[in-house]
Amino acid sequence: MMQVDRNDLDLEGAGTPEEPARPSKSQLKRDQQAIQALAERLVSHPRAELERLHLSESLWMAFDELARIKDLRARRRQIKRIAVLLEGEDLGAIRALVEDQESLRRAESARLHRLERWRERLLAEGDRALSELIAHWPELDRQELRALIRAAQRDRERGKGDGSRKLFRFLRERLPEPMP
């Protein structure tokens, strides 16, 4: 049996005691794709949120240029350029900001969906749903809420949406978190 010396093999990514292991081509590609995905998520955020990151001037210029580009292919190329520029930035802080903002958006979206379900229940079930809502939040004005429900039900029968919007606005402004 022939013994092979490890130093005789040219293994990609394998390091010697003197030289640390390099990442594989596949790993480098995965890293680049992750930065590309981060750039795509980042460009959808408002500038006011991004200003907290203290990004480089060249990155800000790339964002400004992206705002002017209308062609879809050109936008994709510009986002790739932004991804390349992101490699020189603090990716941990950028990821944290993007994930925090997206988490806040998901939480707000979930809250609005819960409010929508309450509004639909109030319109469909009437006083039974109202009693349950008041049981959860006794500080709500039952009479005002009942009047809004009745107006929304009348508007729904007439094909109007004004009463339903007013009821939703009331719920959004007065119902605190957490909501069942």
PDB file of C-alpha atoms in Angstrom:
ATOM      1  CA  MET A   1       0.000   0.000   0.000  1.00  0.00           C
ATOM      2  CA  MET A   2       1.363   3.340  -1.045  1.00  0.00           C
ATOM      3  CA  GLN A   3       1.345   6.153   1.450  1.00  0.00           C
ATOM      4  CA  VAL A   4       0.522   9.615   0.187  1.00  0.00           C
ATOM      5  CA  ASP A   5       2.037  12.608   1.862  1.00  0.00           C
ATOM      6  CA  ARG A   6      -0.563  15.337   2.558  1.00  0.00           C
ATOM      7  CA  ASN A   7       1.818  17.992   1.254  1.00  0.00           C
ATOM      8  CA  ASP A   8       1.931  16.264  -2.146  1.00  0.00           C
ATOM      9  CA  LEU A   9      -1.822  16.757  -2.640  1.00  0.00           C
ATOM     10  CA  ASP A  10      -3.192  20.026  -3.960  1.00  0.00           C
ATOM     11  CA  LEU A  11      -6.496  20.156  -2.129  1.00  0.00           C
ATOM     12  CA  GLU A  12      -8.482  23.314  -2.719  1.00  0.00           C
ATOM     13  CA  GLY A  13      -9.295  24.976   0.549  1.00  0.00           C
ATOM     14  CA  ALA A  14      -7.102  22.611   2.522  1.00  0.00           C
ATOM     15  CA  GLY A  15      -4.497  24.447   4.479  1.00  0.00           C
ATOM     16  CA  THR A  16      -1.151  23.473   5.747  1.00  0.00           C
ATOM     17  CA  PRO A  17       0.045  24.229   9.227  1.00  0.00           C
ATOM     18  CA  GLU A  18       1.814  27.310   7.847  1.00  0.00           C
ATOM     19  CA  GLU A  19      -1.062  28.428   5.609  1.00  0.00           C
ATOM     20  CA  PRO A  20      -4.680  28.622   6.840  1.00  0.00           C
ATOM     21  CA  ALA A  21      -7.447  26.937   4.858  1.00  0.00           C
ATOM     22  CA  ARG A  22      -9.068  29.008   2.118  1.00  0.00           C
ATOM     23  CA  PRO A  23     -12.797  28.923   1.576  1.00  0.00           C
ATOM     24  CA  SER A  24     -13.927  26.783  -1.325  1.00  0.00           C
ATOM     25  CA  LYS A  25     -15.223  28.288  -4.560  1.00  0.00           C
ATOM     26  CA  SER A  26     -18.703  27.131  -3.592  1.00  0.00           C
ATOM     27  CA  GLN A  27     -18.469  28.878  -0.243  1.00  0.00           C
ATOM     28  CA  LEU A  28     -17.252  32.075  -1.888  1.00  0.00           C
ATOM     29  CA  LYS A  29     -20.183  31.919  -4.295  1.00  0.00           C
ATOM     30  CA  ARG A  30     -22.659  31.354  -1.440  1.00  0.00           C
ATOM     31  CA  ASP A  31     -21.177  34.329   0.412  1.00  0.00           C
ATOM     32  CA  GLN A  32     -21.504  36.508  -2.689  1.00  0.00           C
ATOM     33  CA  GLN A  33     -25.112  35.406  -3.173  1.00  0.00           C
ATOM     34  CA  ALA A  34     -25.867  36.258   0.462  1.00  0.00           C
ATOM     35  CA  ILE A  35     -24.431  39.755  -0.022  1.00  0.00           C
ATOM     36  CA  GLN A  36     -26.459  40.108  -3.225  1.00  0.00           C
ATOM     37  CA  ALA A  37     -29.640  39.137  -1.365  1.00  0.00           C
ATOM     38  CA  LEU A  38     -28.768  41.611   1.392  1.00  0.00           C
ATOM     39  CA  ALA A  39     -28.314  44.357  -1.206  1.00  0.00           C
ATOM     40  CA  GLU A  40     -31.720  43.555  -2.712  1.00  0.00           C
ATOM     41  CA  ARG A  41     -33.347  43.777   0.716  1.00  0.00           C
ATOM     42  CA  LEU A  42     -31.422  46.927   1.588  1.00  0.00           C
ATOM     43  CA  VAL A  43     -32.489  48.937  -1.452  1.00  0.00           C
ATOM     44  CA  SER A  44     -36.155  48.551  -0.479  1.00  0.00           C
ATOM     45  CA  HIS A  45     -35.610  50.408   2.805  1.00  0.00           C
ATOM     46  CA  PRO A  46     -36.233  54.140   3.136  1.00  0.00           C
ATOM     47  CA  ARG A  47     -33.170  56.367   3.131  1.00  0.00           C
ATOM     48  CA  ALA A  48     -33.950  57.629   6.647  1.00  0.00           C
ATOM     49  CA  GLU A  49     -33.467  54.105   8.013  1.00  0.00           C
ATOM     50  CA  LEU A  50     -30.235  53.614   6.097  1.00  0.00           C
ATOM     51  CA  GLU A  51     -28.687  56.855   7.338  1.00  0.00           C
ATOM     52  CA  ARG A  52     -28.142  55.255  10.733  1.00  0.00           C
ATOM     53  CA  LEU A  53     -25.580  52.926   9.147  1.00  0.00           C
ATOM     54  CA  HIS A  54     -22.913  55.525   8.258  1.00  0.00           C
ATOM     55  CA  LEU A  55     -22.345  54.058   4.804  1.00  0.00           C
ATOM     56  CA  SER A  56     -19.568  55.166   2.448  1.00  0.00           C
ATOM     57  CA  GLU A  57     -20.079  58.025   0.026  1.00  0.00           C
ATOM     58  CA  SER A  58     -19.697  55.706  -2.986  1.00  0.00           C
ATOM     59  CA  LEU A  59     -22.522  53.538  -1.645  1.00  0.00           C
ATOM     60  CA  TRP A  60     -24.778  56.571  -1.181  1.00  0.00           C
ATOM     61  CA  MET A  61     -24.020  57.619  -4.761  1.00  0.00           C
ATOM     62  CA  ALA A  62     -24.947  54.114  -5.935  1.00  0.00           C
ATOM     63  CA  PHE A  63     -28.267  54.328  -4.028  1.00  0.00           C
ATOM     64  CA  ASP A  64     -28.985  57.744  -5.584  1.00  0.00           C
ATOM     65  CA  GLU A  65     -28.205  56.405  -9.040  1.00  0.00           C
ATOM     66  CA  LEU A  66     -30.480  53.396  -8.465  1.00  0.00           C
ATOM     67  CA  ALA A  67     -33.367  55.746  -7.661  1.00  0.00           C
ATOM     68  CA  ARG A  68     -33.025  57.303 -11.126  1.00  0.00           C
ATOM     69  CA  ILE A  69     -32.850  54.002 -13.037  1.00  0.00           C
ATOM     70  CA  LYS A  70     -36.115  52.759 -14.526  1.00  0.00           C
ATOM     71  CA  ASP A  71     -35.001  49.867 -16.737  1.00  0.00           C
ATOM     72  CA  LEU A  72     -35.288  46.543 -14.905  1.00  0.00           C
ATOM     73  CA  ARG A  73     -32.038  45.080 -16.275  1.00  0.00           C
ATOM     74  CA  ALA A  74     -30.135  48.244 -15.445  1.00  0.00           C
ATOM     75  CA  ARG A  75     -31.593  48.178 -11.921  1.00  0.00           C
ATOM     76  CA  ARG A  76     -30.370  44.594 -11.469  1.00  0.00           C
ATOM     77  CA  ARG A  77     -26.879  45.598 -12.587  1.00  0.00           C
ATOM     78  CA  GLN A  78     -26.918  48.543 -10.196  1.00  0.00           C
ATOM     79  CA  ILE A  79     -28.011  46.318  -7.307  1.00  0.00           C
ATOM     80  CA  LYS A  80     -25.101  44.004  -8.133  1.00  0.00           C
ATOM     81  CA  ARG A  81     -22.823  47.041  -8.024  1.00  0.00           C
ATOM     82  CA  ILE A  82     -24.268  47.952  -4.627  1.00  0.00           C
ATOM     83  CA  ALA A  83     -23.573  44.377  -3.462  1.00  0.00           C
ATOM     84  CA  VAL A  84     -19.929  44.752  -4.483  1.00  0.00           C
ATOM     85  CA  LEU A  85     -19.708  48.045  -2.607  1.00  0.00           C
ATOM     86  CA  LEU A  86     -21.330  46.448   0.454  1.00  0.00           C
ATOM     87  CA  GLU A  87     -18.385  44.074   0.795  1.00  0.00           C
ATOM     88  CA  GLY A  88     -16.353  46.985   2.164  1.00  0.00           C
ATOM     89  CA  GLU A  89     -18.972  47.900   4.774  1.00  0.00           C
ATOM     90  CA  ASP A  90     -19.898  46.526   8.198  1.00  0.00           C
ATOM     91  CA  LEU A  91     -22.163  43.694   7.048  1.00  0.00           C
ATOM     92  CA  GLY A  92     -23.134  42.729  10.597  1.00  0.00           C
ATOM     93  CA  ALA A  93     -24.610  46.161  11.320  1.00  0.00           C
ATOM     94  CA  ILE A  94     -26.356  46.231   7.947  1.00  0.00           C
ATOM     95  CA  ARG A  95     -27.872  42.777   8.465  1.00  0.00           C
ATOM     96  CA  ALA A  96     -28.988  43.720  11.979  1.00  0.00           C
ATOM     97  CA  LEU A  97     -30.713  46.890  10.758  1.00  0.00           C
ATOM     98  CA  VAL A  98     -32.433  45.135   7.863  1.00  0.00           C
ATOM     99  CA  GLU A  99     -33.632  42.270  10.054  1.00  0.00           C
ATOM    100  CA  ASP A 100     -34.828  44.623  12.811  1.00  0.00           C
ATOM    101  CA  GLN A 101     -36.792  46.773  10.357  1.00  0.00           C
ATOM    102  CA  GLU A 102     -38.293  43.759   8.627  1.00  0.00           C
ATOM    103  CA  SER A 103     -39.232  42.288  12.000  1.00  0.00           C
ATOM    104  CA  LEU A 104     -40.998  45.529  12.941  1.00  0.00           C
ATOM    105  CA  ARG A 105     -42.845  45.526   9.617  1.00  0.00           C
ATOM    106  CA  ARG A 106     -43.946  41.922  10.094  1.00  0.00           C
ATOM    107  CA  ALA A 107     -45.160  42.685  13.625  1.00  0.00           C
ATOM    108  CA  GLU A 108     -47.128  45.713  12.427  1.00  0.00           C
ATOM    109  CA  SER A 109     -48.575  43.726   9.553  1.00  0.00           C
ATOM    110  CA  ALA A 110     -49.632  40.953  11.940  1.00  0.00           C
ATOM    111  CA  ARG A 111     -51.240  43.549  14.225  1.00  0.00           C
ATOM    112  CA  LEU A 112     -53.210  45.021  11.316  1.00  0.00           C
ATOM    113  CA  HIS A 113     -54.377  41.539  10.315  1.00  0.00           C
ATOM    114  CA  ARG A 114     -55.596  40.895  13.872  1.00  0.00           C
ATOM    115  CA  LEU A 115     -57.445  44.227  13.814  1.00  0.00           C
ATOM    116  CA  GLU A 116     -58.995  43.265  10.485  1.00  0.00           C
ATOM    117  CA  ARG A 117     -60.204  39.952  11.962  1.00  0.00           C
ATOM    118  CA  TRP A 118     -61.712  41.792  14.936  1.00  0.00           C
ATOM    119  CA  ARG A 119     -63.487  44.223  12.605  1.00  0.00           C
ATOM    120  CA  GLU A 120     -64.894  41.358  10.533  1.00  0.00           C
ATOM    121  CA  ARG A 121     -66.019  39.528  13.662  1.00  0.00           C
ATOM    122  CA  LEU A 122     -67.686  42.656  15.025  1.00  0.00           C
ATOM    123  CA  LEU A 123     -69.543  43.174  11.748  1.00  0.00           C
ATOM    124  CA  ALA A 124     -70.544  39.509  11.385  1.00  0.00           C
ATOM    125  CA  GLU A 125     -71.319  38.552  14.997  1.00  0.00           C
ATOM    126  CA  GLY A 126     -72.439  41.902  16.397  1.00  0.00           C
ATOM    127  CA  ASP A 127     -73.020  42.060  20.146  1.00  0.00           C
ATOM    128  CA  ARG A 128     -71.486  38.661  20.902  1.00  0.00           C
ATOM    129  CA  ALA A 129     -68.108  39.711  19.448  1.00  0.00           C
ATOM    130  CA  LEU A 130     -68.490  43.153  21.057  1.00  0.00           C
ATOM    131  CA  SER A 131     -68.926  41.552  24.490  1.00  0.00           C
ATOM    132  CA  GLU A 132     -65.782  39.485  23.964  1.00  0.00           C
ATOM    133  CA  LEU A 133     -63.828  42.542  22.831  1.00  0.00           C
ATOM    134  CA  ILE A 134     -64.989  44.539  25.870  1.00  0.00           C
ATOM    135  CA  ALA A 135     -64.029  41.603  28.117  1.00  0.00           C
ATOM    136  CA  HIS A 136     -60.451  41.859  26.781  1.00  0.00           C
ATOM    137  CA  TRP A 137     -60.349  45.678  26.904  1.00  0.00           C
ATOM    138  CA  PRO A 138     -62.881  47.056  29.384  1.00  0.00           C
ATOM    139  CA  GLU A 139     -61.576  50.618  28.908  1.00  0.00           C
ATOM    140  CA  LEU A 140     -63.177  50.771  25.430  1.00  0.00           C
ATOM    141  CA  ASP A 141     -66.316  52.890  25.077  1.00  0.00           C
ATOM    142  CA  ARG A 142     -69.038  50.313  24.435  1.00  0.00           C
ATOM    143  CA  GLN A 143     -71.600  52.818  23.163  1.00  0.00           C
ATOM    144  CA  GLU A 144     -69.240  54.476  20.703  1.00  0.00           C
ATOM    145  CA  LEU A 145     -68.069  51.109  19.461  1.00  0.00           C
ATOM    146  CA  ARG A 146     -71.633  49.809  19.090  1.00  0.00           C
ATOM    147  CA  ALA A 147     -72.571  52.925  17.089  1.00  0.00           C
ATOM    148  CA  LEU A 148     -69.583  52.422  14.793  1.00  0.00           C
ATOM    149  CA  ILE A 149     -70.498  48.760  14.293  1.00  0.00           C
ATOM    150  CA  ARG A 150     -74.105  49.606  13.416  1.00  0.00           C
ATOM    151  CA  ALA A 151     -72.992  52.340  10.988  1.00  0.00           C
ATOM    152  CA  ALA A 152     -70.502  49.977   9.350  1.00  0.00           C
ATOM    153  CA  GLN A 153     -73.173  47.291   8.989  1.00  0.00           C
ATOM    154  CA  ARG A 154     -75.563  49.803   7.363  1.00  0.00           C
ATOM    155  CA  ASP A 155     -72.824  51.024   5.029  1.00  0.00           C
ATOM    156  CA  ARG A 156     -71.939  47.460   4.088  1.00  0.00           C
ATOM    157  CA  GLU A 157     -75.574  46.774   3.146  1.00  0.00           C
ATOM    158  CA  ARG A 158     -75.542  49.905   0.970  1.00  0.00           C
ATOM    159  CA  GLY A 159     -72.255  48.949  -0.638  1.00  0.00           C
ATOM    160  CA  LYS A 160     -70.226  51.711   0.982  1.00  0.00           C
ATOM    161  CA  GLY A 161     -66.992  51.270   2.907  1.00  0.00           C
ATOM    162  CA  ASP A 162     -66.814  54.455   4.963  1.00  0.00           C
ATOM    163  CA  GLY A 163     -68.281  52.987   8.170  1.00  0.00           C
ATOM    164  CA  SER A 164     -66.027  49.968   7.963  1.00  0.00           C
ATOM    165  CA  ARG A 165     -62.942  52.215   7.627  1.00  0.00           C
ATOM    166  CA  LYS A 166     -64.042  54.298  10.624  1.00  0.00           C
ATOM    167  CA  LEU A 167     -64.482  51.143  12.709  1.00  0.00           C
ATOM    168  CA  PHE A 168     -61.030  49.918  11.689  1.00  0.00           C
ATOM    169  CA  ARG A 169     -59.480  53.297  12.527  1.00  0.00           C
ATOM    170  CA  PHE A 170     -61.158  53.229  15.957  1.00  0.00           C
ATOM    171  CA  LEU A 171     -59.787  49.744  16.650  1.00  0.00           C
ATOM    172  CA  ARG A 172     -56.292  50.660  15.399  1.00  0.00           C
ATOM    173  CA  GLU A 173     -56.094  53.752  17.586  1.00  0.00           C
ATOM    174  CA  ARG A 174     -57.590  52.296  20.738  1.00  0.00           C
ATOM    175  CA  LEU A 175     -56.558  48.648  20.939  1.00  0.00           C
ATOM    176  CA  PRO A 176     -53.160  48.200  22.566  1.00  0.00           C
ATOM    177  CA  GLU A 177     -50.752  45.337  22.034  1.00  0.00           C
ATOM    178  CA  PRO A 178     -50.794  42.431  22.698  1.00  0.00           C
ATOM    179  CA  MET A 179     -54.009  41.391  21.032  1.00  0.00           C
ATOM    180  CA  PRO A 180     -55.577  37.933  20.973  1.00  0.00           C
TER     181      PRO A 180
END
